[in-house]
Amino acid sequence: MDWELVRTSLGPIVRGAVLGTIPLTLASFALGLALALAVALMRLSHIRVVSGLARAYISVIRGTPLLVQLFVIFYGLPSVGLTISPWPSAIIAFSMNVGGYGAEIIRAAILSVPKGQWEAAHMVGMPRALALRRIILPQAARVSVPPLSNTFISLVKDTSLASLILVTELFREAQQIAAVSQEFMVLYVEAAAVYWVVCLFLSTAQSLLERRLDRYVAH
Amino acid sequence: MSPTEPGVGAPLLAVHGLRKSFGDNEVLRGIDLEVRRGQVVALVGPSGSGKTTVLRSLNSLEIPDGGGITVGDDLVVDFDRPVGKRQLNLLRDRSAMVFQHYNLFPHMTVLQNVIEGPVHVRKQPKADAVAEAERLLQRVGLADKRDAYPFQLSGGQQQRVGIVRALAMRPQVLLFDEPTSALDPELVGDVLAVIKELSDEGWTMVIVTHELAFAREVADEVVFMDQGLVVERGAPEVVLGSPQHDRTRQFVRRLQQRF
Ligand SMILES: Nc1ncnc2c1ncn2[C@@H]1O[C@H](COP(=O)(O)OP(=O)(O)OP(=O)(O)O)[C@@H](O)[C@H]1O
Ligand SMILES: [Mg+2]
């Protein structure tokens, strides 16, 4: 084992995580969640066209590989005259992906709130939108935290695909050092270890968040 | 906490010819009902007779197919014509409902549950709403629970919060849908005592209940429904004591056997 190589490469790889993987994940997830909520509400709309559009979107996102989506945006769009640089391409692809998967999670969570909650909200005079915002979504949020956390953790790992469209992140740093040193095993295991540490940290944060959100539920 | 408007005994709520179907299922087939100010009307009848649907219609949670509802002398909603959202909202504002399964907001404390409508819908200043909520909670013996979450309360306490939440809406009519049927027997008394107090204070109420003894004690009039129609109505001791119709008799006998 070449410990010296591990020592010198750890800096760039961790920098790739801090400056690439993590901000890419955070930005994509934040935008993706907003999109997911919008798509979920569209999907629940009584207007056929609106819910149909949402359904089609979800179907396309879930029915095609993320890598292919990424390539369409970065390598495909330039040929129709739309060139997007690596970072924005990655953020667009990842947030659209979270938007599709997250929409189904949020929709299910909204539907899991008992009908009586809508009725009580109406009884105290709330129209639909207000009832959704003040009564339904806070309860749906609690239900959707575990599955959305899983989406988040998957996203951390999926961002490694961005290395293929030239985004400098954790895995691309490892690849570049490996190409020079030819120590593929050392560097890829090291990259895996850094991903693992990040995900371990996130899982802990997830359980803390779930415990906090559980405070108004009987055990 | 009592409604102090004048005119006790004047007609406050009138329902005429109310009809409602769910698909092929004709649930209300022309219901007539009249409730005077300060009066307590108990709605009784077998399961599926349409009692809940009547209450829900009064609170705009269900939109009838035909007939009409009048509240006070200025609101007439005619369901034989297309009814707008505005009308339904006006109707909803006149009454407040206490649900069988409480339906408290689980992510809010007791106090937040009570002030939610006044503050976020009626735009009452928060300090006022809190003061009123505290006074009402005190009245039902739950002042010390203001910061508790619903799951920390017994069913009886939750239902009393449900009642306070309804009162805080300052309705003209209180609607109760089997307010004690989800409760353990030993908790029923507390809730019924609160309802009895409200009736003594002059609140106008429509109560769907299977507690015939309670109906006898608190109701000014009992209305017996079956299969979407009002079969019999009158003083509690008449309708429940010596019913005129076979179906009422059967119903009363069956309920009495159960206890
Ligand atoms: N949303 C709905 N969709 C379809 N059918 C419904 C709906 N709500 C009520 N019904 C039907 O309407 C009929 C009357 O129901 P309702 O709840 O008013 O009866 P109820 O007198 O309150 O009965 P219970 O004593 O069991 O509460 C029942 O046959 C019920 O199945
Ligand atoms: Mg019912």
Short mmCIF file of C-alpha atoms and ligand atoms in Angstrom, two decimals:
data_model
loop_
_atom_site.label_atom_id
_atom_site.label_comp_id
_atom_site.label_asym_id
_atom_site.label_seq_id
_atom_site.Cartn_x
_atom_site.Cartn_y
_atom_site.Cartn_z
CA MET A 1 0.00 0.00 0.00
CA ASP A 2 1.40 3.36 -1.00
CA TRP A 3 0.57 5.45 2.05
CA GLU A 4 2.44 8.43 0.73
CA LEU A 5 0.13 8.49 -2.30
CA VAL A 6 -2.91 8.22 -0.04
CA ARG A 7 -1.61 11.13 1.99
CA THR A 8 -0.93 13.43 -0.94
CA SER A 9 -4.11 12.54 -2.85
CA LEU A 10 -6.47 12.90 0.08
CA GLY A 11 -6.22 16.71 -0.11
CA PRO A 12 -7.43 17.03 -3.70
CA ILE A 13 -10.10 14.35 -3.25
CA VAL A 14 -11.55 15.98 -0.14
CA ARG A 15 -11.36 19.33 -1.93
CA GLY A 16 -13.31 17.72 -4.77
CA ALA A 17 -15.95 16.69 -2.24
CA VAL A 18 -16.12 20.07 -0.54
CA LEU A 19 -16.00 22.23 -3.67
CA GLY A 20 -17.68 19.83 -6.10
CA THR A 21 -19.77 16.97 -4.79
CA ILE A 22 -21.34 18.72 -1.81
CA PRO A 23 -22.36 22.04 -3.40
CA LEU A 24 -23.54 20.15 -6.50
CA THR A 25 -25.69 17.92 -4.31
CA LEU A 26 -27.07 20.78 -2.22
CA ALA A 27 -27.94 23.00 -5.18
CA SER A 28 -29.51 20.16 -7.15
CA PHE A 29 -31.49 18.92 -4.19
CA ALA A 30 -32.85 22.34 -3.26
CA LEU A 31 -33.96 23.09 -6.81
CA GLY A 32 -35.15 19.51 -7.23
CA LEU A 33 -37.36 19.69 -4.14
CA ALA A 34 -39.05 22.87 -5.33
CA LEU A 35 -39.64 21.20 -8.69
CA ALA A 36 -40.87 18.02 -6.99
CA LEU A 37 -43.44 19.94 -4.95
CA ALA A 38 -44.68 21.73 -8.06
CA VAL A 39 -44.93 18.47 -10.02
CA ALA A 40 -46.64 16.70 -7.11
CA LEU A 41 -49.28 19.45 -6.88
CA MET A 42 -49.77 19.35 -10.65
CA ARG A 43 -50.12 15.59 -10.47
CA LEU A 44 -52.90 16.03 -7.87
CA SER A 45 -54.69 18.68 -9.91
CA HIS A 46 -58.25 18.01 -11.03
CA ILE A 47 -57.41 19.55 -14.39
CA ARG A 48 -56.66 16.63 -16.71
CA VAL A 49 -54.05 18.37 -18.85
CA VAL A 50 -52.12 19.55 -15.81
CA SER A 51 -52.01 16.17 -14.08
CA GLY A 52 -51.25 14.50 -17.42
CA LEU A 53 -48.22 16.72 -17.95
CA ALA A 54 -46.93 15.91 -14.47
CA ARG A 55 -47.50 12.21 -15.03
CA ALA A 56 -45.58 12.32 -18.34
CA TYR A 57 -42.70 14.18 -16.73
CA ILE A 58 -42.40 11.67 -13.91
CA SER A 59 -42.59 8.79 -16.36
CA VAL A 60 -39.78 10.14 -18.55
CA ILE A 61 -37.50 10.93 -15.63
CA ARG A 62 -38.01 7.56 -14.01
CA GLY A 63 -37.94 5.64 -17.26
CA THR A 64 -34.58 6.87 -18.55
CA PRO A 65 -31.07 6.52 -17.08
CA LEU A 66 -29.68 9.51 -15.28
CA LEU A 67 -26.44 9.20 -17.22
CA VAL A 68 -28.34 9.45 -20.49
CA GLN A 69 -30.25 12.52 -19.23
CA LEU A 70 -26.94 14.10 -18.32
CA PHE A 71 -25.48 13.37 -21.77
CA VAL A 72 -28.54 14.70 -23.56
CA ILE A 73 -28.20 18.01 -21.74
CA PHE A 74 -24.43 18.41 -21.99
CA TYR A 75 -23.49 16.67 -25.25
CA GLY A 76 -26.84 16.65 -27.03
CA LEU A 77 -28.21 20.14 -26.65
CA PRO A 78 -25.21 21.90 -28.29
CA SER A 79 -26.14 20.24 -31.59
CA VAL A 80 -29.47 22.08 -31.48
CA GLY A 81 -27.66 25.29 -30.68
CA LEU A 82 -27.92 25.25 -26.90
CA THR A 83 -24.59 24.95 -25.15
CA ILE A 84 -24.60 24.73 -21.36
CA SER A 85 -21.39 24.51 -19.37
CA PRO A 86 -20.63 21.52 -17.14
CA TRP A 87 -21.82 22.82 -13.77
CA PRO A 88 -25.21 24.17 -14.89
CA SER A 89 -25.73 21.05 -17.00
CA ALA A 90 -25.14 18.84 -13.99
CA ILE A 91 -27.40 20.91 -11.75
CA ILE A 92 -30.18 20.87 -14.35
CA ALA A 93 -29.97 17.12 -14.87
CA PHE A 94 -29.78 16.25 -11.17
CA SER A 95 -32.52 18.63 -10.07
CA MET A 96 -34.82 17.39 -12.83
CA ASN A 97 -34.13 13.88 -11.60
CA VAL A 98 -34.89 14.74 -7.98
CA GLY A 99 -37.98 16.56 -9.27
CA GLY A 100 -39.31 13.35 -10.81
CA TYR A 101 -38.62 10.96 -7.96
CA GLY A 102 -39.41 13.52 -5.26
CA ALA A 103 -42.76 14.33 -6.86
CA GLU A 104 -43.99 10.78 -6.33
CA ILE A 105 -42.78 10.82 -2.73
CA ILE A 106 -44.48 14.13 -1.97
CA ARG A 107 -47.67 13.13 -3.75
CA ALA A 108 -47.90 9.92 -1.72
CA ALA A 109 -47.21 11.88 1.47
CA ILE A 110 -49.98 14.39 0.71
CA LEU A 111 -52.41 11.57 0.02
CA SER A 112 -51.43 9.87 3.27
CA VAL A 113 -52.79 12.77 5.34
CA PRO A 114 -56.27 11.73 6.52
CA LYS A 115 -59.25 13.31 4.77
CA GLY A 116 -60.46 14.56 8.14
CA GLN A 117 -57.57 17.03 8.20
CA TRP A 118 -58.80 18.69 5.03
CA GLU A 119 -62.29 18.81 6.50
CA ALA A 120 -61.16 20.31 9.78
CA ALA A 121 -59.14 22.90 7.84
CA HIS A 122 -62.19 23.77 5.74
CA MET A 123 -64.31 23.86 8.88
CA VAL A 124 -62.12 26.60 10.34
CA GLY A 125 -62.63 28.49 7.10
CA MET A 126 -59.55 27.66 5.07
CA PRO A 127 -59.69 27.53 1.30
CA ARG A 128 -57.75 24.75 -0.45
CA ALA A 129 -54.42 26.53 -0.87
CA LEU A 130 -54.28 27.72 2.73
CA ALA A 131 -55.31 24.30 4.04
CA LEU A 132 -52.55 22.74 1.96
CA ARG A 133 -49.92 25.14 3.24
CA ARG A 134 -50.82 25.26 6.92
CA ILE A 135 -52.35 21.87 7.62
CA ILE A 136 -51.57 19.29 4.95
CA LEU A 137 -47.98 19.99 3.84
CA PRO A 138 -46.50 20.14 7.36
CA GLN A 139 -47.93 16.68 8.02
CA ALA A 140 -46.89 15.41 4.59
CA ALA A 141 -43.38 16.75 5.20
CA ARG A 142 -42.98 14.51 8.19
CA VAL A 143 -44.03 11.46 6.22
CA SER A 144 -41.77 12.28 3.30
CA VAL A 145 -38.57 12.94 5.25
CA PRO A 146 -37.34 9.32 5.31
CA PRO A 147 -37.83 8.64 1.58
CA LEU A 148 -36.55 12.11 0.61
CA SER A 149 -33.46 11.55 2.76
CA ASN A 150 -32.82 8.39 0.80
CA THR A 151 -33.14 10.36 -2.42
CA PHE A 152 -30.67 12.86 -1.03
CA ILE A 153 -28.12 10.21 -0.13
CA SER A 154 -28.51 8.59 -3.55
CA LEU A 155 -27.94 11.97 -5.10
CA VAL A 156 -24.60 12.36 -3.30
CA LYS A 157 -23.43 9.18 -4.98
CA ASP A 158 -25.05 9.95 -8.33
CA THR A 159 -23.14 13.22 -8.60
CA SER A 160 -20.08 11.09 -9.41
CA LEU A 161 -21.65 10.82 -12.89
CA ALA A 162 -20.91 14.52 -13.32
CA SER A 163 -17.25 13.57 -13.73
CA LEU A 164 -18.27 12.32 -17.18
CA ILE A 165 -19.32 15.81 -18.24
CA LEU A 166 -16.10 17.34 -16.94
CA VAL A 167 -17.32 18.70 -13.60
CA THR A 168 -14.47 18.77 -11.12
CA GLU A 169 -15.80 16.85 -8.17
CA LEU A 170 -14.64 14.11 -5.85
CA PHE A 171 -14.49 11.28 -8.33
CA ARG A 172 -12.93 13.28 -11.16
CA GLU A 173 -10.12 14.35 -8.83
CA ALA A 174 -9.48 10.70 -7.99
CA GLN A 175 -9.57 9.73 -11.67
CA GLN A 176 -7.07 12.39 -12.62
CA ILE A 177 -4.60 11.39 -9.92
CA ALA A 178 -5.07 7.74 -10.81
CA ALA A 179 -4.34 8.44 -14.47
CA VAL A 180 -1.01 9.99 -13.57
CA SER A 181 0.06 7.56 -10.81
CA GLN A 182 -1.51 4.46 -12.37
CA GLU A 183 -2.55 3.43 -8.83
CA PHE A 184 -6.19 2.76 -9.68
CA MET A 185 -7.00 0.51 -6.74
CA VAL A 186 -5.66 2.90 -4.13
CA LEU A 187 -7.37 5.96 -5.54
CA TYR A 188 -10.76 4.46 -6.29
CA VAL A 189 -10.98 2.81 -2.88
CA GLU A 190 -9.96 6.13 -1.37
CA ALA A 191 -12.70 7.88 -3.33
CA ALA A 192 -15.20 5.26 -2.16
CA ALA A 193 -14.12 5.83 1.42
CA VAL A 194 -14.70 9.57 1.18
CA TYR A 195 -18.19 9.02 -0.31
CA TRP A 196 -18.89 6.59 2.50
CA VAL A 197 -17.88 9.06 5.20
CA VAL A 198 -20.09 11.75 3.67
CA CYS A 199 -23.07 9.37 3.50
CA LEU A 200 -22.47 8.12 7.02
CA PHE A 201 -22.61 11.69 8.24
CA LEU A 202 -25.83 12.29 6.29
CA SER A 203 -27.51 9.15 7.65
CA THR A 204 -26.83 10.39 11.16
CA ALA A 205 -28.28 13.78 10.30
CA GLN A 206 -31.30 12.00 8.82
CA SER A 207 -32.09 10.11 12.01
CA LEU A 208 -31.71 13.29 14.08
CA LEU A 209 -34.12 15.10 11.77
CA GLU A 210 -36.62 12.25 11.88
CA ARG A 211 -36.53 12.17 15.64
CA ARG A 212 -37.15 15.91 15.76
CA LEU A 213 -40.08 15.70 13.38
CA ASP A 214 -41.56 12.85 15.39
CA ARG A 215 -42.12 15.02 18.42
CA TYR A 216 -45.85 15.38 17.91
CA VAL A 217 -46.56 11.73 17.29
CA ALA A 218 -47.29 9.10 19.89
CA HIS A 219 -44.82 6.24 20.24
CA MET B 1 -69.09 32.58 25.82
CA SER B 2 -72.80 32.44 25.13
CA PRO B 3 -74.24 33.94 21.98
CA THR B 4 -75.97 37.01 23.30
CA GLU B 5 -77.90 38.02 20.22
CA PRO B 6 -81.52 38.85 20.85
CA GLY B 7 -84.41 36.82 19.58
CA VAL B 8 -84.11 33.53 21.45
CA GLY B 9 -86.73 31.23 20.00
CA ALA B 10 -86.78 32.87 16.56
CA PRO B 11 -86.04 30.52 13.63
CA LEU B 12 -82.29 30.47 13.01
CA LEU B 13 -81.69 27.52 10.73
CA ALA B 14 -84.06 26.07 8.17
CA VAL B 15 -83.42 23.18 5.82
CA HIS B 16 -85.97 22.38 3.17
CA GLY B 17 -86.17 19.59 0.66
CA LEU B 18 -82.49 18.77 0.94
CA ARG B 19 -81.43 16.10 -1.56
CA LYS B 20 -78.09 14.42 -2.13
CA SER B 21 -76.99 11.35 -4.06
CA PHE B 22 -73.62 9.61 -4.24
CA GLY B 23 -73.78 7.99 -7.66
CA ASP B 24 -76.92 5.84 -7.63
CA ASN B 25 -77.16 5.99 -3.87
CA GLU B 26 -79.86 8.47 -2.90
CA VAL B 27 -78.70 9.47 0.56
CA LEU B 28 -80.92 12.47 1.32
CA ARG B 29 -84.38 12.39 -0.23
CA GLY B 30 -85.88 15.68 0.81
CA ILE B 31 -84.92 16.57 4.36
CA ASP B 32 -86.75 19.34 6.23
CA LEU B 33 -85.41 20.71 9.45
CA GLU B 34 -85.99 23.78 11.53
CA VAL B 35 -83.89 24.97 14.42
CA ARG B 36 -84.79 27.98 16.52
CA ARG B 37 -82.25 30.22 18.18
CA GLY B 38 -80.98 28.60 21.37
CA GLN B 39 -82.60 25.30 20.54
CA VAL B 40 -80.85 21.91 20.71
CA VAL B 41 -81.91 19.41 18.09
CA ALA B 42 -80.79 15.80 18.32
CA LEU B 43 -80.56 13.93 15.04
CA VAL B 44 -80.93 10.19 15.52
CA GLY B 45 -81.38 7.26 13.21
CA PRO B 46 -79.84 4.02 11.99
CA SER B 47 -76.44 3.82 10.35
CA GLY B 48 -76.48 5.08 6.79
CA SER B 49 -79.68 7.10 7.21
CA GLY B 50 -77.86 10.29 6.15
CA LYS B 51 -77.34 12.10 9.47
CA THR B 52 -73.70 12.91 8.85
CA THR B 53 -74.49 14.05 5.33
CA VAL B 54 -77.03 16.54 6.67
CA LEU B 55 -74.47 18.00 9.11
CA ARG B 56 -71.76 18.12 6.46
CA SER B 57 -74.13 19.93 4.12
CA LEU B 58 -74.74 22.56 6.79
CA ASN B 59 -70.99 23.18 7.00
CA SER B 60 -70.44 23.16 3.21
CA LEU B 61 -68.34 20.00 3.45
CA GLU B 62 -70.86 18.39 1.13
CA ILE B 63 -72.77 20.14 -1.63
CA PRO B 64 -76.39 18.98 -1.84
CA ASP B 65 -77.99 18.33 -5.22
CA GLY B 66 -81.18 20.16 -4.40
CA GLY B 67 -83.22 21.91 -1.73
CA GLY B 68 -82.15 24.85 0.36
CA ILE B 69 -80.58 25.98 3.59
CA THR B 70 -81.44 29.25 5.32
CA VAL B 71 -79.46 30.65 8.23
CA GLY B 72 -80.58 33.78 10.04
CA ASP B 73 -82.70 36.16 8.04
CA ASP B 74 -80.07 37.12 5.50
CA LEU B 75 -78.54 33.95 4.11
CA VAL B 76 -80.46 31.72 1.75
CA VAL B 77 -78.60 29.07 -0.21
CA ASP B 78 -80.67 27.48 -2.94
CA PHE B 79 -79.10 24.26 -4.20
CA ASP B 80 -81.62 23.93 -7.03
CA ARG B 81 -79.51 26.53 -8.76
CA PRO B 82 -75.74 26.59 -9.29
CA VAL B 83 -74.16 27.64 -6.01
CA GLY B 84 -70.96 29.70 -5.99
CA LYS B 85 -67.94 29.35 -3.71
CA ARG B 86 -68.82 32.60 -2.02
CA GLN B 87 -72.23 31.32 -0.94
CA LEU B 88 -70.73 28.08 0.34
CA ASN B 89 -68.17 30.03 2.34
CA LEU B 90 -70.86 32.26 3.84
CA LEU B 91 -72.82 29.18 4.82
CA ARG B 92 -69.72 27.55 6.32
CA ASP B 93 -69.01 30.67 8.40
CA ARG B 94 -72.35 30.38 10.15
CA SER B 95 -71.67 27.02 11.72
CA ALA B 96 -68.79 25.10 13.25
CA MET B 97 -68.42 21.36 13.42
CA VAL B 98 -67.20 18.99 16.11
CA PHE B 99 -66.06 15.78 14.46
CA GLN B 100 -66.56 12.21 15.56
CA HIS B 101 -62.81 11.54 15.39
CA TYR B 102 -61.87 15.03 16.68
CA ASN B 103 -59.67 15.78 13.64
CA LEU B 104 -57.37 18.00 15.66
CA PHE B 105 -54.28 19.23 13.82
CA PRO B 106 -51.60 16.85 15.15
CA HIS B 107 -48.65 19.10 14.36
CA MET B 108 -50.01 21.96 16.45
CA THR B 109 -50.39 22.44 20.17
CA VAL B 110 -53.81 22.74 21.75
CA LEU B 111 -53.60 26.52 21.72
CA GLN B 112 -52.46 26.61 18.10
CA ASN B 113 -55.32 24.32 17.13
CA VAL B 114 -57.80 26.71 18.66
CA ILE B 115 -56.41 29.98 17.28
CA GLU B 116 -55.61 28.63 13.80
CA GLY B 117 -58.92 29.68 12.25
CA PRO B 118 -59.36 32.98 14.12
CA VAL B 119 -55.80 34.15 13.37
CA HIS B 120 -55.08 32.74 9.92
CA VAL B 121 -58.53 32.90 8.39
CA ARG B 122 -60.47 35.57 10.24
CA LYS B 123 -57.33 37.69 10.76
CA GLN B 124 -58.18 38.32 14.40
CA PRO B 125 -55.21 39.89 16.25
CA LYS B 126 -53.21 37.06 17.74
CA ALA B 127 -53.24 38.41 21.30
CA ASP B 128 -57.05 38.58 21.24
CA ALA B 129 -57.36 35.10 19.81
CA VAL B 130 -54.99 33.70 22.42
CA ALA B 131 -56.86 35.40 25.25
CA GLU B 132 -60.17 34.05 23.99
CA ALA B 133 -58.72 30.56 23.47
CA GLU B 134 -57.33 30.52 26.99
CA ARG B 135 -60.66 31.58 28.41
CA LEU B 136 -62.47 28.84 26.47
CA LEU B 137 -59.90 26.20 27.43
CA GLN B 138 -60.33 27.22 31.04
CA ARG B 139 -64.07 26.71 30.70
CA VAL B 140 -63.65 23.08 29.61
CA GLY B 141 -60.97 22.40 32.22
CA LEU B 142 -58.01 22.27 29.85
CA ALA B 143 -56.17 25.48 30.70
CA ASP B 144 -53.07 23.52 31.72
CA LYS B 145 -53.00 21.67 28.39
CA ARG B 146 -52.58 24.69 26.16
CA ASP B 147 -49.05 23.73 25.12
CA ALA B 148 -49.67 19.99 24.83
CA TYR B 149 -49.88 18.22 21.48
CA PRO B 150 -53.05 16.27 20.70
CA PHE B 151 -51.32 12.89 21.03
CA GLN B 152 -50.56 13.72 24.64
CA LEU B 153 -54.27 14.03 25.46
CA SER B 154 -56.94 11.45 26.18
CA GLY B 155 -59.78 11.11 23.70
CA GLY B 156 -62.09 13.03 25.99
CA GLN B 157 -59.61 15.88 26.28
CA GLN B 158 -59.07 15.91 22.53
CA GLN B 159 -62.77 16.16 21.93
CA ARG B 160 -63.08 19.05 24.38
CA VAL B 161 -60.35 20.81 22.40
CA GLY B 162 -62.40 20.05 19.29
CA ILE B 163 -65.35 21.78 20.92
CA VAL B 164 -63.25 24.79 21.91
CA ARG B 165 -61.86 25.02 18.37
CA ALA B 166 -65.42 25.15 17.07
CA LEU B 167 -66.48 27.75 19.67
CA ALA B 168 -63.51 29.96 18.77
CA MET B 169 -64.98 30.31 15.29
CA ARG B 170 -67.89 32.17 16.92
CA PRO B 171 -70.51 30.27 14.93
CA GLN B 172 -74.24 30.79 15.09
CA VAL B 173 -74.84 27.06 15.13
CA LEU B 174 -72.72 24.28 16.61
CA LEU B 175 -72.77 20.95 14.80
CA PHE B 176 -71.79 17.72 16.58
CA ASP B 177 -71.33 14.45 14.72
CA GLU B 178 -71.45 11.64 17.28
CA PRO B 179 -69.06 13.55 19.52
CA THR B 180 -68.65 10.73 22.02
CA SER B 181 -68.87 7.57 19.93
CA ALA B 182 -65.10 7.23 19.54
CA LEU B 183 -64.53 7.62 23.28
CA ASP B 184 -63.92 5.06 25.98
CA PRO B 185 -67.09 4.86 28.10
CA GLU B 186 -65.47 6.44 31.15
CA LEU B 187 -64.53 9.54 29.12
CA VAL B 188 -67.98 10.16 27.61
CA GLY B 189 -69.32 11.96 30.67
CA ASP B 190 -66.86 14.86 30.57
CA VAL B 191 -67.66 15.66 26.97
CA LEU B 192 -71.41 15.39 27.45
CA ALA B 193 -71.16 17.67 30.48
CA VAL B 194 -69.51 20.34 28.33
CA ILE B 195 -72.20 20.04 25.68
CA LYS B 196 -74.90 20.26 28.34
CA GLU B 197 -73.30 23.43 29.67
CA LEU B 198 -73.25 24.96 26.21
CA SER B 199 -76.93 24.24 25.80
CA ASP B 200 -77.65 25.86 29.16
CA GLU B 201 -75.77 28.92 27.96
CA GLY B 202 -78.08 29.22 25.02
CA TRP B 203 -76.00 27.90 22.13
CA THR B 204 -77.92 26.64 19.13
CA MET B 205 -76.86 23.10 18.38
CA VAL B 206 -77.55 20.18 16.08
CA ILE B 207 -76.24 16.96 17.57
CA VAL B 208 -76.07 13.59 15.84
CA THR B 209 -75.93 11.04 18.61
CA HIS B 210 -76.63 7.47 19.61
CA GLU B 211 -76.70 8.45 23.28
CA LEU B 212 -80.47 8.42 23.65
CA ALA B 213 -80.38 9.15 27.37
CA PHE B 214 -78.29 12.21 26.67
CA ALA B 215 -80.57 13.27 23.81
CA ARG B 216 -83.52 13.07 26.20
CA GLU B 217 -81.74 15.19 28.74
CA VAL B 218 -80.34 17.92 26.54
CA ALA B 219 -82.42 18.11 23.36
CA ASP B 220 -85.42 20.34 22.90
CA GLU B 221 -86.40 18.31 19.88
CA VAL B 222 -85.46 14.90 18.53
CA VAL B 223 -85.51 14.24 14.80
CA PHE B 224 -85.55 10.61 13.71
CA MET B 225 -84.18 9.93 10.23
CA ASP B 226 -84.30 6.77 8.19
CA GLN B 227 -83.20 6.12 4.60
CA GLY B 228 -82.70 9.76 3.79
CA LEU B 229 -86.02 10.99 5.16
CA VAL B 230 -87.24 12.50 8.40
CA VAL B 231 -89.65 9.92 9.76
CA GLU B 232 -90.65 11.51 13.01
CA ARG B 233 -89.86 14.58 15.05
CA GLY B 234 -90.97 16.07 18.33
CA ALA B 235 -90.25 16.34 22.02
CA PRO B 236 -87.64 13.82 23.21
CA GLU B 237 -90.01 12.04 25.56
CA VAL B 238 -92.46 11.52 22.71
CA VAL B 239 -90.09 10.45 19.93
CA LEU B 240 -87.89 8.34 22.22
CA GLY B 241 -90.50 7.49 24.85
CA SER B 242 -93.60 6.63 22.86
CA PRO B 243 -92.72 6.77 19.18
CA GLN B 244 -95.57 6.91 16.67
CA HIS B 245 -93.83 5.09 13.84
CA ASP B 246 -92.76 1.47 13.61
CA ARG B 247 -89.32 2.28 12.37
CA THR B 248 -88.69 4.68 15.24
CA ARG B 249 -89.91 2.09 17.70
CA GLN B 250 -87.62 -0.58 16.28
CA PHE B 251 -84.67 1.81 16.35
CA VAL B 252 -85.24 2.86 19.95
CA ARG B 253 -85.76 -0.73 21.07
CA ARG B 254 -82.59 -1.91 19.34
CA LEU B 255 -80.47 0.84 20.89
CA GLN B 256 -81.87 0.19 24.34
CA GLN B 257 -81.08 -3.52 24.07
CA ARG B 258 -77.50 -2.65 23.30
CA PHE B 259 -76.91 -1.06 26.67
N1 LIG C 1 -68.44 10.59 0.18
C1 LIG C 1 -69.32 9.60 -0.01
N2 LIG C 1 -69.28 8.88 -1.15
C2 LIG C 1 -70.17 7.88 -1.35
N3 LIG C 1 -71.12 7.52 -0.50
C3 LIG C 1 -71.20 8.18 0.66
C4 LIG C 1 -70.31 9.26 0.97
N4 LIG C 1 -70.62 9.73 2.19
C5 LIG C 1 -71.66 9.00 2.61
N5 LIG C 1 -72.02 8.07 1.71
C6 LIG C 1 -73.13 7.14 1.84
O1 LIG C 1 -74.28 7.86 2.22
C7 LIG C 1 -75.07 7.13 3.11
C8 LIG C 1 -75.39 7.97 4.30
O2 LIG C 1 -74.20 8.23 4.98
P1 LIG C 1 -74.12 9.09 6.31
O3 LIG C 1 -72.69 9.07 6.71
O4 LIG C 1 -74.76 10.39 6.11
O5 LIG C 1 -74.99 8.21 7.31
P2 LIG C 1 -75.13 8.33 8.88
O6 LIG C 1 -76.59 8.43 9.16
O7 LIG C 1 -74.26 9.40 9.40
O8 LIG C 1 -74.62 6.90 9.35
P3 LIG C 1 -73.75 6.49 10.65
O9 LIG C 1 -74.71 6.40 11.79
O10 LIG C 1 -73.19 5.16 10.28
O11 LIG C 1 -72.70 7.54 10.83
C9 LIG C 1 -74.34 5.85 3.40
O12 LIG C 1 -74.91 4.83 2.61
C10 LIG C 1 -72.93 6.13 2.94
O13 LIG C 1 -72.33 4.96 2.46
MG MG C 2 -72.52 9.42 10.59
#
